[in-house]
PDB file of C-alpha atoms in Angstrom:
ATOM      1  CA  MET U 950      90.481  38.642 108.646  1.00  0.00           C
ATOM      2  CA  SER U 951      91.253  37.986 104.975  1.00  0.00           C
ATOM      3  CA  SER U 952      94.783  37.931 103.612  1.00  0.00           C
ATOM      4  CA  SER U 953      94.100  40.965 101.422  1.00  0.00           C
ATOM      5  CA  GLU U 954      93.367  43.204 104.416  1.00  0.00           C
ATOM      6  CA  THR U 955      96.239  44.991 106.077  1.00  0.00           C
ATOM      7  CA  THR U 956      96.570  46.607 109.438  1.00  0.00           C
ATOM      8  CA  SER U 957      98.063  49.991 110.129  1.00  0.00           C
ATOM      9  CA  VAL U 958     101.190  49.990 112.282  1.00  0.00           C
ATOM     10  CA  PRO U 959     102.225  53.211 114.062  1.00  0.00           C
ATOM     11  CA  GLY U 960     105.247  54.744 112.389  1.00  0.00           C
ATOM     12  CA  ASP U 961     104.754  52.677 109.246  1.00  0.00           C
ATOM     13  CA  ASN U 962     104.740  54.839 106.095  1.00  0.00           C
ATOM     14  CA  THR U 963     103.517  52.039 103.835  1.00  0.00           C
ATOM     15  CA  GLY U 964      99.985  51.688 102.581  1.00  0.00           C
ATOM     16  CA  PRO U 965      97.955  49.467 100.304  1.00  0.00           C
ATOM     17  CA  GLY U 966      99.417  51.160  97.216  1.00  0.00           C
ATOM     18  CA  GLY U 967     103.013  51.179  98.400  1.00  0.00           C
ATOM     19  CA  PRO U 968     105.087  53.738 100.329  1.00  0.00           C
ATOM     20  CA  ILE U 969     103.434  57.089 101.052  1.00  0.00           C
ATOM     21  CA  ASP U 970     105.289  60.112  99.622  1.00  0.00           C
ATOM     22  CA  ALA U 971     106.224  62.335 102.560  1.00  0.00           C
ATOM     23  CA  ALA U 972     107.085  65.310 100.326  1.00  0.00           C
ATOM     24  CA  GLU U 973     104.985  68.461 100.495  1.00  0.00           C
ATOM     25  CA  PRO U 974     102.207  68.829  97.919  1.00  0.00           C
ATOM     26  CA  GLU U 975     102.771  71.095  94.962  1.00  0.00           C
ATOM     27  CA  PRO U 976     101.535  74.662  95.452  1.00  0.00           C
ATOM     28  CA  ILE U 977      98.161  75.490  94.003  1.00  0.00           C
ATOM     29  CA  LYS U 978      98.313  77.625  90.905  1.00  0.00           C
ATOM     30  CA  ALA U 979      95.637  80.221  91.565  1.00  0.00           C
ATOM     31  CA  VAL U 980      94.098  81.832  88.498  1.00  0.00           C
ATOM     32  CA  PRO U 981      93.012  85.423  89.187  1.00  0.00           C
ATOM     33  CA  LEU U 982      89.385  86.265  88.533  1.00  0.00           C
ATOM     34  CA  ARG U 983      88.875  88.278  85.389  1.00  0.00           C
ATOM     35  CA  ARG U 984      87.228  91.642  85.982  1.00  0.00           C
ATOM     36  CA  PRO U 985      86.556  93.366  82.644  1.00  0.00           C
ATOM     37  CA  GLY U 986      84.453  96.059  84.330  1.00  0.00           C
ATOM     38  CA  ARG U 987      87.535  97.467  86.028  1.00  0.00           C
ATOM     39  CA  TRP U 988      89.423  97.796  82.761  1.00  0.00           C
ATOM     40  CA  ILE U 989      86.456  99.456  81.069  1.00  0.00           C
ATOM     41  CA  ALA U 990      86.040 101.934  83.949  1.00  0.00           C
ATOM     42  CA  ALA U 991      89.784 102.690  83.947  1.00  0.00           C
ATOM     43  CA  ALA U 992      89.743 103.298  80.191  1.00  0.00           C
ATOM     44  CA  ILE U 993      86.789 105.687  80.473  1.00  0.00           C
ATOM     45  CA  ILE U 994      88.437 107.612  83.322  1.00  0.00           C
ATOM     46  CA  LEU U 995      91.744 107.877  81.434  1.00  0.00           C
ATOM     47  CA  ALA U 996      89.920 109.085  78.319  1.00  0.00           C
ATOM     48  CA  LEU U 997      88.065 111.774  80.280  1.00  0.00           C
ATOM     49  CA  LEU U 998      91.289 112.798  82.037  1.00  0.00           C
ATOM     50  CA  GLY U 999      93.092 113.048  78.717  1.00  0.00           C
ATOM     51  CA  LEU U1000      90.323 115.207  77.259  1.00  0.00           C
ATOM     52  CA  PHE U1001      90.435 117.509  80.288  1.00  0.00           C
ATOM     53  CA  ILE U1002      94.231 117.872  80.122  1.00  0.00           C
ATOM     54  CA  TYR U1003      94.121 118.570  76.389  1.00  0.00           C
ATOM     55  CA  GLY U1004      91.371 121.147  76.836  1.00  0.00           C
ATOM     56  CA  ALA U1005      93.209 122.876  79.690  1.00  0.00           C
ATOM     57  CA  ALA U1006      96.501 122.901  77.768  1.00  0.00           C
ATOM     58  CA  THR U1007      94.924 124.494  74.693  1.00  0.00           C
ATOM     59  CA  ASN U1008      92.690 126.952  76.569  1.00  0.00           C
ATOM     60  CA  PRO U1009      94.327 130.411  76.580  1.00  0.00           C
ATOM     61  CA  ALA U1010      92.206 131.490  79.562  1.00  0.00           C
ATOM     62  CA  TYR U1011      94.439 129.435  81.874  1.00  0.00           C
ATOM     63  CA  GLY U1012      97.386 131.693  81.055  1.00  0.00           C
ATOM     64  CA  TRP U1013     100.103 129.059  81.231  1.00  0.00           C
ATOM     65  CA  GLY U1014     102.749 131.621  80.301  1.00  0.00           C
ATOM     66  CA  THR U1015     101.850 133.704  83.348  1.00  0.00           C
ATOM     67  CA  TYR U1016     101.749 130.512  85.419  1.00  0.00           C
ATOM     68  CA  ARG U1017     105.321 129.620  84.463  1.00  0.00           C
ATOM     69  CA  LYS U1018     106.460 133.194  85.045  1.00  0.00           C
ATOM     70  CA  TYR U1019     105.220 133.401  88.638  1.00  0.00           C
ATOM     71  CA  LEU U1020     105.569 129.772  89.775  1.00  0.00           C
ATOM     72  CA  PHE U1021     108.986 130.404  91.339  1.00  0.00           C
ATOM     73  CA  ASP U1022     108.650 134.151  91.806  1.00  0.00           C
ATOM     74  CA  SER U1023     110.425 135.441  94.917  1.00  0.00           C
ATOM     75  CA  ARG U1024     107.220 137.015  96.245  1.00  0.00           C
ATOM     76  CA  ILE U1025     105.363 133.710  95.971  1.00  0.00           C
ATOM     77  CA  ALA U1026     108.237 131.854  97.635  1.00  0.00           C
ATOM     78  CA  SER U1027     108.343 134.335 100.527  1.00  0.00           C
ATOM     79  CA  GLY U1028     104.586 133.962 100.899  1.00  0.00           C
ATOM     80  CA  ALA U1029     104.996 130.196 101.114  1.00  0.00           C
ATOM     81  CA  VAL U1030     107.536 130.680 103.922  1.00  0.00           C
ATOM     82  CA  VAL U1031     105.082 132.884 105.848  1.00  0.00           C
ATOM     83  CA  THR U1032     102.358 130.262 105.352  1.00  0.00           C
ATOM     84  CA  LEU U1033     104.630 127.564 106.785  1.00  0.00           C
ATOM     85  CA  GLU U1034     105.495 129.799 109.739  1.00  0.00           C
ATOM     86  CA  LEU U1035     101.807 130.401 110.447  1.00  0.00           C
ATOM     87  CA  THR U1036     101.080 126.676 110.191  1.00  0.00           C
ATOM     88  CA  VAL U1037     103.908 125.522 112.455  1.00  0.00           C
ATOM     89  CA  LEU U1038     103.438 128.172 115.152  1.00  0.00           C
ATOM     90  CA  ALA U1039      99.644 127.917 115.255  1.00  0.00           C
ATOM     91  CA  MET U1040      99.705 124.117 115.271  1.00  0.00           C
ATOM     92  CA  ALA U1041     102.326 123.939 118.018  1.00  0.00           C
ATOM     93  CA  ILE U1042     100.260 126.200 120.268  1.00  0.00           C
ATOM     94  CA  ALA U1043      97.078 124.307 119.373  1.00  0.00           C
ATOM     95  CA  ILE U1044      98.573 120.905 120.255  1.00  0.00           C
ATOM     96  CA  VAL U1045      99.794 122.061 123.659  1.00  0.00           C
ATOM     97  CA  LEU U1046      96.582 123.920 124.478  1.00  0.00           C
ATOM     98  CA  GLY U1047      94.452 121.092 123.084  1.00  0.00           C
ATOM     99  CA  ALA U1048      96.192 118.509 125.262  1.00  0.00           C
ATOM    100  CA  LEU U1049      95.659 120.748 128.289  1.00  0.00           C
ATOM    101  CA  LEU U1050      91.958 121.169 127.457  1.00  0.00           C
ATOM    102  CA  ALA U1051      91.550 117.413 126.960  1.00  0.00           C
ATOM    103  CA  VAL U1052      93.045 116.709 130.363  1.00  0.00           C
ATOM    104  CA  MET U1053      90.751 119.359 131.848  1.00  0.00           C
ATOM    105  CA  ARG U1054      87.734 117.697 130.210  1.00  0.00           C
ATOM    106  CA  LEU U1055      88.683 114.389 131.861  1.00  0.00           C
ATOM    107  CA  SER U1056      89.667 115.945 135.182  1.00  0.00           C
ATOM    108  CA  PRO U1057      87.683 115.052 138.319  1.00  0.00           C
ATOM    109  CA  ASN U1058      87.589 118.789 139.082  1.00  0.00           C
ATOM    110  CA  PRO U1059      84.151 120.111 137.949  1.00  0.00           C
ATOM    111  CA  VAL U1060      85.458 123.667 137.537  1.00  0.00           C
ATOM    112  CA  LEU U1061      88.142 122.576 135.075  1.00  0.00           C
ATOM    113  CA  ARG U1062      85.621 120.445 133.179  1.00  0.00           C
ATOM    114  CA  ALA U1063      83.200 123.365 132.902  1.00  0.00           C
ATOM    115  CA  VAL U1064      85.883 125.801 131.700  1.00  0.00           C
ATOM    116  CA  ALA U1065      87.069 123.344 129.047  1.00  0.00           C
ATOM    117  CA  TRP U1066      83.509 122.653 127.888  1.00  0.00           C
ATOM    118  CA  VAL U1067      82.715 126.368 127.498  1.00  0.00           C
ATOM    119  CA  TYR U1068      85.927 126.912 125.534  1.00  0.00           C
ATOM    120  CA  LEU U1069      85.090 124.095 123.128  1.00  0.00           C
ATOM    121  CA  TRP U1070      81.512 125.303 122.827  1.00  0.00           C
ATOM    122  CA  VAL U1071      82.582 128.813 121.813  1.00  0.00           C
ATOM    123  CA  PHE U1072      85.434 128.022 119.420  1.00  0.00           C
ATOM    124  CA  ARG U1073      83.836 125.004 117.755  1.00  0.00           C
ATOM    125  CA  GLY U1074      80.495 126.738 117.442  1.00  0.00           C
ATOM    126  CA  THR U1075      81.688 129.817 115.531  1.00  0.00           C
ATOM    127  CA  PRO U1076      83.333 129.964 112.068  1.00  0.00           C
ATOM    128  CA  VAL U1077      87.078 130.430 112.016  1.00  0.00           C
ATOM    129  CA  PHE U1078      86.723 133.287 109.520  1.00  0.00           C
ATOM    130  CA  VAL U1079      84.500 135.183 111.951  1.00  0.00           C
ATOM    131  CA  GLN U1080      87.009 134.575 114.757  1.00  0.00           C
ATOM    132  CA  LEU U1081      89.839 135.926 112.596  1.00  0.00           C
ATOM    133  CA  VAL U1082      87.804 139.031 111.806  1.00  0.00           C
ATOM    134  CA  PHE U1083      87.372 139.618 115.537  1.00  0.00           C
ATOM    135  CA  TRP U1084      91.117 139.244 116.069  1.00  0.00           C
ATOM    136  CA  GLY U1085      91.681 141.763 113.291  1.00  0.00           C
ATOM    137  CA  LEU U1086      89.381 144.166 115.138  1.00  0.00           C
ATOM    138  CA  PHE U1087      91.066 143.496 118.495  1.00  0.00           C
ATOM    139  CA  PRO U1088      92.891 146.872 118.486  1.00  0.00           C
ATOM    140  CA  SER U1089      89.510 148.556 118.053  1.00  0.00           C
ATOM    141  CA  LEU U1090      88.063 146.647 121.010  1.00  0.00           C
ATOM    142  CA  TYR U1091      91.048 147.140 123.321  1.00  0.00           C
ATOM    143  CA  LYS U1092      93.230 150.136 122.539  1.00  0.00           C
ATOM    144  CA  SER U1093      95.636 149.270 125.363  1.00  0.00           C
ATOM    145  CA  ILE U1094      96.164 146.557 127.956  1.00  0.00           C
ATOM    146  CA  GLN U1095      97.262 147.449 131.489  1.00  0.00           C
ATOM    147  CA  LEU U1096      98.600 145.034 134.075  1.00  0.00           C
ATOM    148  CA  GLY U1097      98.801 146.147 137.664  1.00  0.00           C
ATOM    149  CA  VAL U1098      96.957 146.493 140.950  1.00  0.00           C
ATOM    150  CA  PRO U1099      93.257 147.465 140.572  1.00  0.00           C
ATOM    151  CA  PHE U1100      92.852 151.166 141.426  1.00  0.00           C
ATOM    152  CA  GLY U1101      96.582 151.151 142.177  1.00  0.00           C
ATOM    153  CA  PRO U1102      99.940 151.291 140.458  1.00  0.00           C
ATOM    154  CA  GLU U1103     100.286 150.105 136.876  1.00  0.00           C
ATOM    155  CA  PHE U1104     103.171 147.739 136.109  1.00  0.00           C
ATOM    156  CA  VAL U1105     102.824 147.040 132.393  1.00  0.00           C
ATOM    157  CA  ARG U1106     101.000 148.939 129.673  1.00  0.00           C
ATOM    158  CA  ILE U1107     100.739 147.606 126.104  1.00  0.00           C
ATOM    159  CA  ASP U1108      99.603 149.903 123.323  1.00  0.00           C
ATOM    160  CA  VAL U1109      97.629 147.429 121.178  1.00  0.00           C
ATOM    161  CA  GLN U1110      96.889 149.895 118.392  1.00  0.00           C
ATOM    162  CA  GLY U1111     100.559 150.670 117.971  1.00  0.00           C
ATOM    163  CA  LEU U1112     101.676 147.043 117.731  1.00  0.00           C
ATOM    164  CA  GLN U1113     100.856 146.439 114.059  1.00  0.00           C
ATOM    165  CA  ALA U1114     101.017 142.735 114.896  1.00  0.00           C
ATOM    166  CA  ALA U1115      98.804 141.217 112.207  1.00  0.00           C
ATOM    167  CA  PHE U1116     101.003 138.103 112.064  1.00  0.00           C
ATOM    168  CA  ALA U1117     100.749 137.563 115.832  1.00  0.00           C
ATOM    169  CA  PHE U1118      96.975 138.014 115.778  1.00  0.00           C
ATOM    170  CA  ALA U1119      96.737 135.515 112.904  1.00  0.00           C
ATOM    171  CA  VAL U1120      98.748 132.919 114.847  1.00  0.00           C
ATOM    172  CA  ILE U1121      96.636 133.448 117.975  1.00  0.00           C
ATOM    173  CA  GLY U1122      93.361 133.245 116.077  1.00  0.00           C
ATOM    174  CA  LEU U1123      94.299 130.072 114.201  1.00  0.00           C
ATOM    175  CA  ALA U1124      95.780 128.421 117.294  1.00  0.00           C
ATOM    176  CA  LEU U1125      92.839 129.096 119.591  1.00  0.00           C
ATOM    177  CA  ASN U1126      90.384 127.762 117.020  1.00  0.00           C
ATOM    178  CA  GLU U1127      92.438 124.647 116.293  1.00  0.00           C
ATOM    179  CA  ALA U1128      92.980 123.921 119.995  1.00  0.00           C
ATOM    180  CA  ALA U1129      89.268 123.194 120.372  1.00  0.00           C
ATOM    181  CA  TYR U1130      89.484 120.414 117.776  1.00  0.00           C
ATOM    182  CA  MET U1131      92.797 119.088 119.053  1.00  0.00           C
ATOM    183  CA  ALA U1132      91.247 118.791 122.518  1.00  0.00           C
ATOM    184  CA  GLU U1133      88.643 116.343 121.191  1.00  0.00           C
ATOM    185  CA  ILE U1134      91.298 114.375 119.303  1.00  0.00           C
ATOM    186  CA  VAL U1135      93.485 114.047 122.403  1.00  0.00           C
ATOM    187  CA  ARG U1136      90.461 113.159 124.548  1.00  0.00           C
ATOM    188  CA  ALA U1137      89.500 110.379 122.112  1.00  0.00           C
ATOM    189  CA  GLY U1138      93.067 109.054 122.239  1.00  0.00           C
ATOM    190  CA  ILE U1139      93.077 109.066 126.040  1.00  0.00           C
ATOM    191  CA  ASN U1140      89.745 107.241 126.175  1.00  0.00           C
ATOM    192  CA  SER U1141      91.112 104.575 123.813  1.00  0.00           C
ATOM    193  CA  VAL U1142      93.577 103.422 126.495  1.00  0.00           C
ATOM    194  CA  GLY U1143      92.158 100.623 128.613  1.00  0.00           C
ATOM    195  CA  GLU U1144      90.904 101.336 132.099  1.00  0.00           C
ATOM    196  CA  GLY U1145      93.236  98.643 133.411  1.00  0.00           C
ATOM    197  CA  GLN U1146      96.227 100.816 132.539  1.00  0.00           C
ATOM    198  CA  ARG U1147      94.965 103.567 134.824  1.00  0.00           C
ATOM    199  CA  GLU U1148      94.188 101.079 137.587  1.00  0.00           C
ATOM    200  CA  ALA U1149      97.672  99.592 137.337  1.00  0.00           C
ATOM    201  CA  SER U1150      99.228 103.066 137.554  1.00  0.00           C
ATOM    202  CA  THR U1151      97.107 103.883 140.600  1.00  0.00           C
ATOM    203  CA  ALA U1152      98.177 100.611 142.211  1.00  0.00           C
ATOM    204  CA  LEU U1153     101.802 101.651 141.690  1.00  0.00           C
ATOM    205  CA  GLY U1154     101.139 104.827 143.638  1.00  0.00           C
ATOM    206  CA  MET U1155     101.011 107.272 140.733  1.00  0.00           C
ATOM    207  CA  SER U1156      98.878 110.383 140.982  1.00  0.00           C
ATOM    208  CA  TRP U1157      96.289 111.271 138.353  1.00  0.00           C
ATOM    209  CA  SER U1158      98.637 113.687 136.587  1.00  0.00           C
ATOM    210  CA  GLN U1159     101.497 111.154 136.637  1.00  0.00           C
ATOM    211  CA  THR U1160      99.201 108.493 135.220  1.00  0.00           C
ATOM    212  CA  MET U1161      98.240 110.773 132.342  1.00  0.00           C
ATOM    213  CA  ARG U1162     101.797 111.858 131.638  1.00  0.00           C
ATOM    214  CA  ARG U1163     103.616 108.527 132.013  1.00  0.00           C
ATOM    215  CA  THR U1164     101.058 105.859 131.147  1.00  0.00           C
ATOM    216  CA  VAL U1165      98.038 107.097 129.215  1.00  0.00           C
ATOM    217  CA  LEU U1166      99.359 109.764 126.820  1.00  0.00           C
ATOM    218  CA  PRO U1167     102.271 107.672 125.429  1.00  0.00           C
ATOM    219  CA  GLN U1168      99.851 104.863 124.560  1.00  0.00           C
ATOM    220  CA  ALA U1169      97.253 107.274 123.184  1.00  0.00           C
ATOM    221  CA  MET U1170      99.699 108.614 120.587  1.00  0.00           C
ATOM    222  CA  ARG U1171      98.783 105.779 118.203  1.00  0.00           C
ATOM    223  CA  VAL U1172      95.235 107.149 118.037  1.00  0.00           C
ATOM    224  CA  ILE U1173      96.170 110.831 118.236  1.00  0.00           C
ATOM    225  CA  ILE U1174      98.779 110.999 115.448  1.00  0.00           C
ATOM    226  CA  PRO U1175      96.619 110.237 112.334  1.00  0.00           C
ATOM    227  CA  PRO U1176      93.937 112.904 112.926  1.00  0.00           C
ATOM    228  CA  THR U1177      96.607 115.348 114.088  1.00  0.00           C
ATOM    229  CA  GLY U1178      98.342 114.950 110.739  1.00  0.00           C
ATOM    230  CA  ASN U1179      95.067 115.680 108.996  1.00  0.00           C
ATOM    231  CA  GLU U1180      94.565 118.746 111.174  1.00  0.00           C
ATOM    232  CA  LEU U1181      98.066 119.961 110.296  1.00  0.00           C
ATOM    233  CA  ILE U1182      97.288 119.717 106.587  1.00  0.00           C
ATOM    234  CA  GLY U1183      93.967 121.446 107.205  1.00  0.00           C
ATOM    235  CA  MET U1184      95.737 124.197 109.133  1.00  0.00           C
ATOM    236  CA  LEU U1185      98.066 124.787 106.189  1.00  0.00           C
ATOM    237  CA  LYS U1186      95.076 125.462 103.939  1.00  0.00           C
ATOM    238  CA  THR U1187      93.196 127.439 106.598  1.00  0.00           C
ATOM    239  CA  THR U1188      96.014 129.992 106.669  1.00  0.00           C
ATOM    240  CA  ALA U1189      94.530 131.390 103.446  1.00  0.00           C
ATOM    241  CA  LEU U1190      91.767 132.871 105.647  1.00  0.00           C
ATOM    242  CA  VAL U1191      94.153 135.238 107.432  1.00  0.00           C
ATOM    243  CA  THR U1192      93.111 137.786 104.851  1.00  0.00           C
ATOM    244  CA  ALA U1193      90.346 138.527 107.376  1.00  0.00           C
ATOM    245  CA  ILE U1194      92.906 139.993 109.849  1.00  0.00           C
ATOM    246  CA  PRO U1195      93.940 141.450 107.302  1.00  0.00           C
ATOM    247  CA  LEU U1196      97.311 139.800 106.601  1.00  0.00           C
ATOM    248  CA  SER U1197      98.549 139.714 103.015  1.00  0.00           C
ATOM    249  CA  THR U1198     102.081 138.348 103.378  1.00  0.00           C
ATOM    250  CA  ASP U1199     101.035 134.672 103.196  1.00  0.00           C
ATOM    251  CA  LEU U1200     100.995 132.581 100.018  1.00  0.00           C
ATOM    252  CA  TYR U1201      97.450 133.387  98.975  1.00  0.00           C
ATOM    253  CA  GLY U1202      97.835 137.039  99.966  1.00  0.00           C
ATOM    254  CA  ARG U1203     100.927 137.434  97.762  1.00  0.00           C
ATOM    255  CA  ALA U1204      99.167 135.821  94.812  1.00  0.00           C
ATOM    256  CA  ARG U1205      96.151 138.072  95.339  1.00  0.00           C
ATOM    257  CA  ASP U1206      98.359 141.169  95.388  1.00  0.00           C
ATOM    258  CA  ILE U1207      99.969 140.121  92.101  1.00  0.00           C
ATOM    259  CA  TYR U1208      96.752 139.366  90.229  1.00  0.00           C
ATOM    260  CA  GLY U1209      95.301 142.586  91.610  1.00  0.00           C
ATOM    261  CA  VAL U1210      97.896 144.339  89.447  1.00  0.00           C
ATOM    262  CA  ASN U1211      98.029 142.194  86.281  1.00  0.00           C
ATOM    263  CA  PHE U1212      94.319 141.206  86.392  1.00  0.00           C
ATOM    264  CA  GLN U1213      95.076 137.515  85.720  1.00  0.00           C
ATOM    265  CA  PRO U1214      93.638 135.658  88.729  1.00  0.00           C
ATOM    266  CA  ILE U1215      93.386 132.200  87.144  1.00  0.00           C
ATOM    267  CA  PRO U1216      97.127 131.533  86.558  1.00  0.00           C
ATOM    268  CA  LEU U1217      98.015 133.039  89.938  1.00  0.00           C
ATOM    269  CA  LEU U1218      95.463 130.822  91.676  1.00  0.00           C
ATOM    270  CA  LEU U1219      96.960 127.839  89.858  1.00  0.00           C
ATOM    271  CA  VAL U1220     100.390 128.880  91.152  1.00  0.00           C
ATOM    272  CA  THR U1221      98.982 129.036  94.686  1.00  0.00           C
ATOM    273  CA  ALA U1222      97.319 125.624  94.312  1.00  0.00           C
ATOM    274  CA  THR U1223     100.596 124.114  93.054  1.00  0.00           C
ATOM    275  CA  TRP U1224     102.500 125.347  96.099  1.00  0.00           C
ATOM    276  CA  TYR U1225      99.798 124.102  98.468  1.00  0.00           C
ATOM    277  CA  LEU U1226      99.825 120.682  96.769  1.00  0.00           C
ATOM    278  CA  ALA U1227     103.616 120.455  96.995  1.00  0.00           C
ATOM    279  CA  VAL U1228     103.706 121.269 100.703  1.00  0.00           C
ATOM    280  CA  THR U1229     100.761 119.017 101.595  1.00  0.00           C
ATOM    281  CA  SER U1230     102.374 116.142  99.693  1.00  0.00           C
ATOM    282  CA  VAL U1231     105.511 116.448 101.829  1.00  0.00           C
ATOM    283  CA  LEU U1232     103.391 116.596 104.986  1.00  0.00           C
ATOM    284  CA  MET U1233     101.437 113.487 103.930  1.00  0.00           C
ATOM    285  CA  ILE U1234     104.684 111.544 103.477  1.00  0.00           C
ATOM    286  CA  GLY U1235     105.852 112.582 106.941  1.00  0.00           C
ATOM    287  CA  GLN U1236     102.471 111.661 108.400  1.00  0.00           C
ATOM    288  CA  TYR U1237     102.702 108.188 106.847  1.00  0.00           C
ATOM    289  CA  TYR U1238     106.059 107.395 108.454  1.00  0.00           C
ATOM    290  CA  LEU U1239     104.992 108.884 111.790  1.00  0.00           C
ATOM    291  CA  GLU U1240     101.839 106.752 111.847  1.00  0.00           C
ATOM    292  CA  ARG U1241     103.849 103.648 111.011  1.00  0.00           C
ATOM    293  CA  TYR U1242     106.287 104.408 113.831  1.00  0.00           C
ATOM    294  CA  TYR U1243     103.608 104.768 116.516  1.00  0.00           C
ATOM    295  CA  SER U1244     101.529 101.813 115.263  1.00  0.00           C
ATOM    296  CA  ARG U1245     104.330  99.296 115.830  1.00  0.00           C
ATOM    297  CA  GLY U1246     103.015  96.281 117.714  1.00  0.00           C
ATOM    298  CA  ALA U1247      99.394  97.407 117.493  1.00  0.00           C
ATOM    299  CA  SER U1248      98.497  94.907 114.744  1.00  0.00           C
ATOM    300  CA  ARG U1249      99.250  91.215 114.302  1.00  0.00           C
ATOM    301  CA  GLN U1250      99.428  91.605 110.547  1.00  0.00           C
ATOM    302  CA  LEU U1251     103.008  91.119 109.375  1.00  0.00           C
ATOM    303  CA  THR U1252     104.670  93.703 107.180  1.00  0.00           C
ATOM    304  CA  ALA U1253     106.249  92.831 103.833  1.00  0.00           C
ATOM    305  CA  LYS U1254     109.719  92.874 105.409  1.00  0.00           C
ATOM    306  CA  GLN U1255     108.623  90.545 108.229  1.00  0.00           C
ATOM    307  CA  LEU U1256     106.985  88.149 105.760  1.00  0.00           C
ATOM    308  CA  GLN U1257     110.182  88.044 103.695  1.00  0.00           C
ATOM    309  CA  GLU U1258     112.285  87.315 106.791  1.00  0.00           C
ATOM    310  CA  LEU U1259     109.863  84.561 107.812  1.00  0.00           C
ATOM    311  CA  ALA U1260     110.065  82.998 104.337  1.00  0.00           C
ATOM    312  CA  ASP U1261     113.879  83.119 104.419  1.00  0.00           C
ATOM    313  CA  ALA U1262     113.920  81.438 107.826  1.00  0.00           C
ATOM    314  CA  GLN U1263     111.627  78.651 106.600  1.00  0.00           C
ATOM    315  CA  THR U1264     113.870  78.108 103.569  1.00  0.00           C
ATOM    316  CA  ILE U1265     116.934  77.737 105.829  1.00  0.00           C
ATOM    317  CA  VAL U1266     115.113  75.217 108.056  1.00  0.00           C
ATOM    318  CA  LYS U1267     114.070  73.130 105.039  1.00  0.00           C
ATOM    319  CA  ALA U1268     117.603  73.154 103.700  1.00  0.00           C
ATOM    320  CA  LYS U1269     118.880  71.649 106.960  1.00  0.00           C
TER     321      LYS U1269
END
């Protein structure tokens, strides 16, 4: 071995050129890739949007004066309240009934499976507007409902034609239609839970209903919540179809009554669209936080807050 050659000794930080610097390397300064196409596309879109806004603002056919007059009108506000009531009540019934139908679809009982399948086949296979028309004609189909012993005494008698319950029929019609879609959403969420979870619950001595209630459904919420939020927003807009009952106390019905008098449908429809956009925006914010709550621990990707805490911890360790 020549005198110029050196041997490496474990733990020795020296090399042929002197001591090796143990400090961390400098961070790489990444230069972002230039994308002129994006800027050009954004400029074109902004120009078109500006032209549209200018044209709408200067077009007298939009009736902006009428729009401002009726935007916060008490009749419109009361219609918005009725729309929210329809949405909440119909969606609450639909969620409960949909979960029940989903469990029936997955039940080992063939009778329950058949009943659930027929229900979904009927309500998913017919338009919701047609269903609402039928509910509006319900008093014509059944003038009264009697409950009692067949060919015997009568305990309860309901005069359907005298009810004047357009709101109740609207809630029932919307809820029964939505329950068919919620059943498929809940069933998809249940099927997303691993089979091992059911086997573990069975090994612990749980019955099928206990397994669904205590093990499967809580874990399926992560899959059920996002489409349920979309269905809630869709239900809010579907309430405009209750005119088929007919029910005219909702948001769209109030606006239609007003422009039926002043013959200015465009500004009143813009008022209705503004209220729908405002309410759906609030619902979308709530849906976002609800999804984030139920998706905790489902992904390994760290959030911005977790990344910041990790960086702070690394800084403290380096300082020591």
